[in-house]
Tab-separated table of C-alpha atoms and ligand atoms in Angstrom:
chain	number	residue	atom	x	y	z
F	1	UNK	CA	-58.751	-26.437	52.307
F	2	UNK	CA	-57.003	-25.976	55.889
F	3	UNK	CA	-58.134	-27.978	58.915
F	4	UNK	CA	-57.543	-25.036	60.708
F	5	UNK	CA	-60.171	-22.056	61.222
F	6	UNK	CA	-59.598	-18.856	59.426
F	7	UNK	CA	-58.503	-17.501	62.386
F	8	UNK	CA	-55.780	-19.554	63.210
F	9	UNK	CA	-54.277	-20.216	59.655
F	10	UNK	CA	-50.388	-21.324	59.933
F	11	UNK	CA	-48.271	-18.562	58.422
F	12	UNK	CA	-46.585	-22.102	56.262
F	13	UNK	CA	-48.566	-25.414	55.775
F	14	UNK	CA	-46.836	-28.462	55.857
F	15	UNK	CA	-46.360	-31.266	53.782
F	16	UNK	CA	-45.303	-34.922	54.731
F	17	UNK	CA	-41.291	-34.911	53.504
F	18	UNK	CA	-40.439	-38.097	51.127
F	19	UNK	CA	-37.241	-38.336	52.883
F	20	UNK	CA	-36.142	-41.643	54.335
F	21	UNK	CA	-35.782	-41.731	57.462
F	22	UNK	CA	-31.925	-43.286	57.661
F	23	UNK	CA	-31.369	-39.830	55.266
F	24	UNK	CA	-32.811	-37.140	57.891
F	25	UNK	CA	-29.748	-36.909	59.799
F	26	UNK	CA	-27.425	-36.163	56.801
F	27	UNK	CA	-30.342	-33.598	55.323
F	28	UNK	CA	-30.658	-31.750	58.651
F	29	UNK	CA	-27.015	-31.138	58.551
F	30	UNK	CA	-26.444	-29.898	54.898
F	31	UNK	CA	-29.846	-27.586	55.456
F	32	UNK	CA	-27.493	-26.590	58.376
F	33	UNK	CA	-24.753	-25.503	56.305
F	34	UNK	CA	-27.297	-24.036	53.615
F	35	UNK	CA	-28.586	-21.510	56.361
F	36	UNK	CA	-25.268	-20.484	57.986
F	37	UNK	CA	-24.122	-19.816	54.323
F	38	UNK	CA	-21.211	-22.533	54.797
F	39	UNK	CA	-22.997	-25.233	52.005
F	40	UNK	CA	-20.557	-25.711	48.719
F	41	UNK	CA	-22.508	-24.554	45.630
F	42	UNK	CA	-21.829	-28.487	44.260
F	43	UNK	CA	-22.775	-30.760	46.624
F	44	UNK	CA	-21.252	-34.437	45.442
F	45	UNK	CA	-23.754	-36.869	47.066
F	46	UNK	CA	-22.313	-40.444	47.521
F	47	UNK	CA	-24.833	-42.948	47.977
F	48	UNK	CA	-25.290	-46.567	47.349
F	49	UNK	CA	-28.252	-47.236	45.057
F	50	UNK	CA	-31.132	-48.379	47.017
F	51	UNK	CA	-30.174	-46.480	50.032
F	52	UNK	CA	-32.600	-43.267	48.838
F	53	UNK	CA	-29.926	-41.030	46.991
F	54	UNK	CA	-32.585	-39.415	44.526
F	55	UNK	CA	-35.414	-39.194	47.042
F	56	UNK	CA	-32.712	-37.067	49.544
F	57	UNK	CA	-31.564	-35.160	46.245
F	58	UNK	CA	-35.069	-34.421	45.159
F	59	UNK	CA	-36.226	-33.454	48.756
F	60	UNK	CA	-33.323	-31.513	49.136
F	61	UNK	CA	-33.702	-29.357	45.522
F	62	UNK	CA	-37.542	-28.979	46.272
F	63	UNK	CA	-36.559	-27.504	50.201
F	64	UNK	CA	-34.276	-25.060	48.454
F	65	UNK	CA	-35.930	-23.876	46.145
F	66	UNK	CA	-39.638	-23.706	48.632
F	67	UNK	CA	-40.390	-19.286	49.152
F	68	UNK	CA	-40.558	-20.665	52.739
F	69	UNK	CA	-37.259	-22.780	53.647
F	70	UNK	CA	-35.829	-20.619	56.119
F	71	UNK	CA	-39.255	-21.151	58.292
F	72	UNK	CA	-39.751	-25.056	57.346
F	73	UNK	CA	-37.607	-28.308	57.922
F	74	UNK	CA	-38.996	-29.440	54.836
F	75	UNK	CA	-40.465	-27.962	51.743
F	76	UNK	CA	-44.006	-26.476	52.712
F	77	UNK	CA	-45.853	-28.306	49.518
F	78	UNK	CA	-47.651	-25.003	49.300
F	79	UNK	CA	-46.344	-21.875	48.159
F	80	UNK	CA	-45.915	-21.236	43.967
F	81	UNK	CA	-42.296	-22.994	43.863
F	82	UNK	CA	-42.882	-25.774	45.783
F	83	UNK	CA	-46.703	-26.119	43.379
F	84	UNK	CA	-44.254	-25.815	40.572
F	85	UNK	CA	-42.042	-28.155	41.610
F	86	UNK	CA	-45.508	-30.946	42.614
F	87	UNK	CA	-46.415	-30.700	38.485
F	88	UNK	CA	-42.198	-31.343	37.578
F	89	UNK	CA	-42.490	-27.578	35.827
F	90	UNK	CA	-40.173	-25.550	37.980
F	91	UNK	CA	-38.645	-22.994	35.935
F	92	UNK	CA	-35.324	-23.278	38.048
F	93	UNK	CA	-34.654	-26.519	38.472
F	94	UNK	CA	-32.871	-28.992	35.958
F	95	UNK	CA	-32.639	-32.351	36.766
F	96	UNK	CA	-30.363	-34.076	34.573
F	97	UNK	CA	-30.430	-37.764	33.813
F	98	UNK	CA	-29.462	-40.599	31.084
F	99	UNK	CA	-31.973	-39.957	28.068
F	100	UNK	CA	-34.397	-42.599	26.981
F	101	UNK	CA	-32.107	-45.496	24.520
F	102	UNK	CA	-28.427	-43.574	25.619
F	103	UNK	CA	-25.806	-45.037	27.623
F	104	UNK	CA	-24.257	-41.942	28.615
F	105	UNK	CA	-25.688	-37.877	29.256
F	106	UNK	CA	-25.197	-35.987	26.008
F	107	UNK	CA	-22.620	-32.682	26.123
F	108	UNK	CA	-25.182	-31.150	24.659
F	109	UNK	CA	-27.757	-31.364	27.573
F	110	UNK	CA	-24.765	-30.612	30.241
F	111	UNK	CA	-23.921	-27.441	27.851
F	112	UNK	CA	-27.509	-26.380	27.780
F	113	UNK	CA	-27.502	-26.762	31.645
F	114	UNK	CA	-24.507	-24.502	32.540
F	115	UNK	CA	-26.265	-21.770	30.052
F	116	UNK	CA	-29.521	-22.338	31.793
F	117	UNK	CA	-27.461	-21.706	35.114
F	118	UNK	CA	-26.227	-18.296	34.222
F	119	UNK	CA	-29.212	-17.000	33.536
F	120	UNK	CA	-30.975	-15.030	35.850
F	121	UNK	CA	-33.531	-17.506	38.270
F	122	UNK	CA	-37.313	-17.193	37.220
F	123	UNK	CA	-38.513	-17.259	40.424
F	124	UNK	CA	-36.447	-15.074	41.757
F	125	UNK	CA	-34.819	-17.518	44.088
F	126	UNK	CA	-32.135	-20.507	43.753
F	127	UNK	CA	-31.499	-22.220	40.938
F	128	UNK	CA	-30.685	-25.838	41.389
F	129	UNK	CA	-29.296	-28.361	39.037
F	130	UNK	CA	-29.650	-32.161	40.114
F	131	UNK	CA	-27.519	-34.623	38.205
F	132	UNK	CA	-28.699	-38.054	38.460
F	133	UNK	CA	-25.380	-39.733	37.783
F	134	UNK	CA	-22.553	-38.209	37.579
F	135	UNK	CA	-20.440	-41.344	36.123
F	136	UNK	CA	-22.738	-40.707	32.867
F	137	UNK	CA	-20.853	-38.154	31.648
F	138	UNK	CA	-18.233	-37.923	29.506
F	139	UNK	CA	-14.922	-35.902	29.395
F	140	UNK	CA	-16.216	-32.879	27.280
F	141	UNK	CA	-19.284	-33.237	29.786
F	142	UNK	CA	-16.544	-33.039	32.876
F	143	UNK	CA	-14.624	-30.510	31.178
F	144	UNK	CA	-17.735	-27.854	30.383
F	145	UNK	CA	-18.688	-28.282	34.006
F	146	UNK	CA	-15.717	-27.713	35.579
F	147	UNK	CA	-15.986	-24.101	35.174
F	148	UNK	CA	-19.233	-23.658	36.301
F	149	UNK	CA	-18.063	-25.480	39.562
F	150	UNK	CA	-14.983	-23.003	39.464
F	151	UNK	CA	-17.153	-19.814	39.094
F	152	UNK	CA	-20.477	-20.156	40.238
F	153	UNK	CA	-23.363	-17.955	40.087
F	154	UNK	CA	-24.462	-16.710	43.129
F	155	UNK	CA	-27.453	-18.921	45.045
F	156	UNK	CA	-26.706	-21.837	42.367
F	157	UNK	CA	-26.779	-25.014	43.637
F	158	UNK	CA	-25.017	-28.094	41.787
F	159	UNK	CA	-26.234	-31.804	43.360
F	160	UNK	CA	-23.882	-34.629	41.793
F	161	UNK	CA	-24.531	-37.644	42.331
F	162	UNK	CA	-22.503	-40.822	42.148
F	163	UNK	CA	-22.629	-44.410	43.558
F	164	UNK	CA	-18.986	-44.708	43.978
F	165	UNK	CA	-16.720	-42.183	44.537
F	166	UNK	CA	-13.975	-43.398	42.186
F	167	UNK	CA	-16.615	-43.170	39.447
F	168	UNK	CA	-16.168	-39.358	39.858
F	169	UNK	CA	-12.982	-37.291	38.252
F	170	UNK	CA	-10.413	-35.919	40.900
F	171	UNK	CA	-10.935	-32.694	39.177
F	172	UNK	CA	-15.074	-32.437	40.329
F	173	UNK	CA	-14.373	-33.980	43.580
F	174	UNK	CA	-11.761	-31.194	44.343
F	175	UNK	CA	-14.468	-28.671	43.719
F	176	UNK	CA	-17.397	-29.876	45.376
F	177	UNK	CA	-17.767	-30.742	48.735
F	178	UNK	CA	-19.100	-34.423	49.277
F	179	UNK	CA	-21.719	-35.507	51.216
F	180	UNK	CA	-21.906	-39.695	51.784
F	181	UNK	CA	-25.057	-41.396	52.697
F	182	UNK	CA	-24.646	-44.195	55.001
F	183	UNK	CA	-26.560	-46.576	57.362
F	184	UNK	CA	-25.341	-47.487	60.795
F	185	UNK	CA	-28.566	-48.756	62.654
F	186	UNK	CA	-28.911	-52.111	61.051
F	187	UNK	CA	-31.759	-52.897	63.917
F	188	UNK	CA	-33.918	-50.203	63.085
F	189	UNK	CA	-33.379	-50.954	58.824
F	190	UNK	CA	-34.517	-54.824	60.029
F	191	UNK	CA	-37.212	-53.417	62.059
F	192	UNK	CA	-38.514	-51.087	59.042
F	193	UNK	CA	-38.333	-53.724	56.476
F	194	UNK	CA	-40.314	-56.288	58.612
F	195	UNK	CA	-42.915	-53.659	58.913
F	196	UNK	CA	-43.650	-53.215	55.699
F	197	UNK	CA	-42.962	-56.839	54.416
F	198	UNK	CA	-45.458	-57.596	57.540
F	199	UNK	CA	-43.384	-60.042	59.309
F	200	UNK	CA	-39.307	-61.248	59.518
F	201	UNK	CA	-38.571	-63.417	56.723
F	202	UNK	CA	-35.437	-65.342	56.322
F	203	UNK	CA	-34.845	-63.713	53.129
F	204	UNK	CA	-35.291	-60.607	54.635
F	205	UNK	CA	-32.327	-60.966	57.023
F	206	UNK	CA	-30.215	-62.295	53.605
F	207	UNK	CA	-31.013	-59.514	51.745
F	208	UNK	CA	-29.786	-57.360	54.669
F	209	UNK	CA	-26.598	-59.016	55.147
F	210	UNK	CA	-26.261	-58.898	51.583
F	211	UNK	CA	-26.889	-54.993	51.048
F	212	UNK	CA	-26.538	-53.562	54.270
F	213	UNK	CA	-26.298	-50.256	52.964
F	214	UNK	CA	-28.897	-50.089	50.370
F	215	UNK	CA	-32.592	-50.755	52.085
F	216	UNK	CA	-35.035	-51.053	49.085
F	217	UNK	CA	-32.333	-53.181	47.394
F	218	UNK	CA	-32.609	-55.252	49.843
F	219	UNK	CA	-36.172	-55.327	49.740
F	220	UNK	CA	-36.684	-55.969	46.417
F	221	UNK	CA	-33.686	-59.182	47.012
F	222	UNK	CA	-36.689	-60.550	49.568
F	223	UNK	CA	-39.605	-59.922	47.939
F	224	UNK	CA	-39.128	-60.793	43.958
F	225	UNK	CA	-37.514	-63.830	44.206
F	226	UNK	CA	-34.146	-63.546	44.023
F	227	UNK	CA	-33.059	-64.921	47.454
F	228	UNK	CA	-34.650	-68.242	45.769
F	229	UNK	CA	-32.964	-68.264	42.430
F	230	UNK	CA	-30.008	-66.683	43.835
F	231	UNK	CA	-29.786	-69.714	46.328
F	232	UNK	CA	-30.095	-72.393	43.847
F	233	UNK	CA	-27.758	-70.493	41.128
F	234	UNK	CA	-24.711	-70.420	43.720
F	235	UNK	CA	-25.452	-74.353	44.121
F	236	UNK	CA	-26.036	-74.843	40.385
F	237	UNK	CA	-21.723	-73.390	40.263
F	238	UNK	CA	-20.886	-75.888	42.751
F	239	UNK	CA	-22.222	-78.842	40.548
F	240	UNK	CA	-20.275	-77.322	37.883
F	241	UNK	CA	-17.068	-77.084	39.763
F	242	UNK	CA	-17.933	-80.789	41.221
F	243	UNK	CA	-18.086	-81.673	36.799
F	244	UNK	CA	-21.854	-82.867	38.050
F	245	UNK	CA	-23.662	-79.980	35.475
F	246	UNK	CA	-22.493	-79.182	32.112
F	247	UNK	CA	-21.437	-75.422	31.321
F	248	UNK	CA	-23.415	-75.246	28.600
F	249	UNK	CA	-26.262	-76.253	30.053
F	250	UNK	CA	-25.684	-74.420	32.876
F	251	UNK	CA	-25.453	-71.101	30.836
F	252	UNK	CA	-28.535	-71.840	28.841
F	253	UNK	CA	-30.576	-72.289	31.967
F	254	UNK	CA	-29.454	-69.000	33.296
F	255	UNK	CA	-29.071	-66.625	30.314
F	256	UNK	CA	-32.341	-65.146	30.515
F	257	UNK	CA	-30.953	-64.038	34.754
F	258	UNK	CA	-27.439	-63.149	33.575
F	259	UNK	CA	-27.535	-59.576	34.723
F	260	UNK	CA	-28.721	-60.892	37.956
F	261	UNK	CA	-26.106	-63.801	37.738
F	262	UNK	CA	-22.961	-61.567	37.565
F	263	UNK	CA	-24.629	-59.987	40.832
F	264	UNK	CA	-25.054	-62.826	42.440
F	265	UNK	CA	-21.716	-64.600	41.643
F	266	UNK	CA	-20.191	-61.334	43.371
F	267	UNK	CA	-22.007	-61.844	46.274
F	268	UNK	CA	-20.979	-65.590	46.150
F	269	UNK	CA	-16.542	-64.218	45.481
F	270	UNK	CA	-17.330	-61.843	48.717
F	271	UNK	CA	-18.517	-64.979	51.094
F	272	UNK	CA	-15.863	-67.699	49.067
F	273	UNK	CA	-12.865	-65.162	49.759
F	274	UNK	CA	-13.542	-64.390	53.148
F	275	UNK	CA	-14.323	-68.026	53.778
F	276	UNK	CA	-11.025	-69.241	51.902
F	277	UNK	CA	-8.883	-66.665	54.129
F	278	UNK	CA	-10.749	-67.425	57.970
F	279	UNK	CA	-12.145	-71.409	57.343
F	280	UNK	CA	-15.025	-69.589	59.420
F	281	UNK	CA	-18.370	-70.823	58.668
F	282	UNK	CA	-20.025	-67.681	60.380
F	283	UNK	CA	-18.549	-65.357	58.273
F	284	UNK	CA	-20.765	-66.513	55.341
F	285	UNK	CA	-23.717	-63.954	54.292
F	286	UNK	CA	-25.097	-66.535	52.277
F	287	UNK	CA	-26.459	-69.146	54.927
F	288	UNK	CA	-28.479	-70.906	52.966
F	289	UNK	CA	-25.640	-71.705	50.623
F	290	UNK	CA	-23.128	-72.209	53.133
F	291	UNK	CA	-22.736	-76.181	51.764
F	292	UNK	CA	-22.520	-74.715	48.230
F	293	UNK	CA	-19.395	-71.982	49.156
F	294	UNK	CA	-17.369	-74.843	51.428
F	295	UNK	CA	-18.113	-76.838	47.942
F	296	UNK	CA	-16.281	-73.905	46.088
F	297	UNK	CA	-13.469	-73.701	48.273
F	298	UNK	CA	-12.660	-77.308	48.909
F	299	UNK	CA	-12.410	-77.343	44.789
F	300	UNK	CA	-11.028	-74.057	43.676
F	301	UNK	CA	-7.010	-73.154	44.896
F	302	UNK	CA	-7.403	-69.383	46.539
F	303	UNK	CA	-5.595	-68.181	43.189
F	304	UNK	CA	-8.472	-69.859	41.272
F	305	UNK	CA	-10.617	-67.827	43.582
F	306	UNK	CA	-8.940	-64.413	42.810
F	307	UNK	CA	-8.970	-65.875	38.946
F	308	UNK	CA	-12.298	-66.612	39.254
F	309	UNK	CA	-13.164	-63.194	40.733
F	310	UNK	CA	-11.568	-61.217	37.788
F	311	UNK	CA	-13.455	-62.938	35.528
F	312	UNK	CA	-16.946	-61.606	37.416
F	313	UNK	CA	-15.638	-58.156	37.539
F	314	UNK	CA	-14.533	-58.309	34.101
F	315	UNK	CA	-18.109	-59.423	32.659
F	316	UNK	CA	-19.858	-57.594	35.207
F	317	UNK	CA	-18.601	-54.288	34.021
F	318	UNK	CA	-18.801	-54.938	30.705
F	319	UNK	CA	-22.915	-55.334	31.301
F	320	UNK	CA	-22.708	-52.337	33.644
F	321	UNK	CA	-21.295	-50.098	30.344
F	322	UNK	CA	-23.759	-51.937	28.100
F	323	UNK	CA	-21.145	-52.420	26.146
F	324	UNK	CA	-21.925	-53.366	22.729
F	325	UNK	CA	-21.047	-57.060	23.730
F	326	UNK	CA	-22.135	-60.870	22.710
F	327	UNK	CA	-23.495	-61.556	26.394
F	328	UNK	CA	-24.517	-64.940	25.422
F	329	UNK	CA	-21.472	-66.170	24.268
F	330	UNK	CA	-19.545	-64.585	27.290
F	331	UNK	CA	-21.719	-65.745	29.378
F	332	UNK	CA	-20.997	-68.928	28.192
F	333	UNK	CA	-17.385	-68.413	28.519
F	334	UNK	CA	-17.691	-67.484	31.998
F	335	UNK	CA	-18.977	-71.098	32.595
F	336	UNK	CA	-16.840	-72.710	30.628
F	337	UNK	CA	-13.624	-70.834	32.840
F	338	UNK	CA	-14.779	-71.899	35.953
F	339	UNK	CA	-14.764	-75.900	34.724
F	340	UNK	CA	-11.140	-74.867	33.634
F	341	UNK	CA	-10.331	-73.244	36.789
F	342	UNK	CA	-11.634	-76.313	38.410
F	343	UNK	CA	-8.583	-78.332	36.477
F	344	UNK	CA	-5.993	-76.116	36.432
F	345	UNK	CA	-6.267	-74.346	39.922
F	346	UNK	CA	-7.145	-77.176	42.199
F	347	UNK	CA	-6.573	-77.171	45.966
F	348	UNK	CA	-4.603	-79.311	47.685
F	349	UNK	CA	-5.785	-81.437	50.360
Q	401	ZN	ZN1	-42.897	-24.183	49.564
């Protein structure tokens, strides 16, 4: 049904984009490149999780592959690709992602991609392959789609996408050209988040401060509780330090959080490091927990710090692999360091 009478139908309907509106900048210009010809066939998108990678890469596959993108700034919502694409059935599009109980994207599904690619497109228009996270393959995976980033077929486009760029083999990076989300207007981010929470918060302005590049991370810090429990975790370490809470206690209390935990305690290293190098209260993200950090630092030498802090990324990526690990009983460990640390790496009045 159009709102418009038959006699003035639009030659292309619209339909409202899912883009964010940080993203539109960074979309405008790649559709840019994508209708002067000058767009890489792999486009390595760097984005922080929560900033709206996969929205961007999805809007961006459906525009592409829409019968109407060279007359639309976003995908019409109406022609046969872009109804395809609405019931997830486009024949020429393969997004890629982690299957249900793996850790890691099979060689088999990235081998049954690049044969899908060289095939001929069913719609007679681009073919786009969207890969969810890059970091989840493996070498074999790396290896098969090297040459498919070497020797493209015509009007195929490859999205990567990664959360760190590091995360990503020299090799890919070399052949794709990257394309990095980022925030800059921190006001208008506030401003957005306040609308929807419905007013400012205090834990809205944390969460900010605390992922300043990742919006709905942020919002989700505000709004489920975390702020709270992250709060009274980072003072919960400062009794331990002070020998006022036992470890093991301690690690009971918080096993059922400890993915959250590890988070948290990185948050805490970031404001404890800074804080240990300036002695400059304003510096701190975590205001709430300022007391708790100057705690941490009057207790803990800087080289317990950076001790401290290896120990975090250590445990941290081990849950970020899902490694086959006892998480309880390094978890427990963890604890039991820092009371250690506390000992061995005191600071000096
Ligand atoms: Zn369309």
């Amino acid at each position: 049904m159009s709102l418009f009478g038959d006699e003035d139908l639009p030659i292309v309907a619209t339909r409202e984009s899912e883009l964010d509106f940080w993203n539109q900048t960074s979309f405008e210009q790649l559709a840019q490149q994508f209708r002067s010809g000058s767009m890489h066939h792999g486009v390595l998108l760097l984005g922080a999780d929560g900033i709206g990678r996969d929205a961007f890469a999805d809007e961006f596959a459906r525009w592409v592959l829409c019968q109407n993108h060279s007359e639309v700034e976003s995908a019409c919502g109406d022609c046969k690709s872009c109804h395809l694409y609405e019931s997830q059935s486009h024949p020429d599009y393969y997004p890629l992602a982690i299957e249900d109980g793996k850790t890691q994207i099979a060689v088999d599904q990235v081998r049954q991609l690049i044969s899908s690619l060289q095939e001929s497109a069913h719609q007679s228009g681009w073919k786009v392959a969207n890969i969810h996270q890059v970091s989840a393959l493996n070498q074999n995976s790396y290896n098969a789609l090297l040459k498919t980033l070497e020797e493209p077929q015509p009007k195929t486009l490859l999205i990567l996408q990664t959360e760190q760029l590091q995360q990503v083999p020299a090799t890919i990076r070399s052949r794709s050209q990257l394309l990095s989300l980022s925030i800059s207007d921190q006001e208008a981010i506030q401003a957005w988040l306040e609308d929807r929470k419905g007013h400012s918060t205090d834990d809205l302005t944390l969460a900010l401060n605390l992922f300043p590049q990742a919006p709905y991370k942020a919002e989700d810090f505000a709004n489920n509780g975390d702020a709270f429990k992250c709060g009274e975790f980072i003072f919960d370490i400062a009794f331990l330090l002070e020998a006022k809470e036992p470890a093991l206690a301690l690690a009971e209390k918080w096993l059922p959080d400890v993915e959250d935990c590890c988070l948290w305690m990185q948050l805490m290293m970031r404001d404890l490091l800074l804080f240990a190098q300036t002695n400059n209260k304003d510096l701190i993200a975590l205001k709430g927990q300022q007391e708790a950090i100057e705690i941490i630092c009057g207790i803990l030498s800087n080289q317990g710090l950076l001790q401290l802090n290896d120990k975090i990324i250590e445990l941290r990526s081990l849950i970020m692999k899902k490694s086959p690990v006892n998480l309880s009983s390094s978890w427990q460990s963890l604890l039991i360091y820092c009371t250690q640390l506390a000992q061995k790496f005191r600071r000096i009045a």
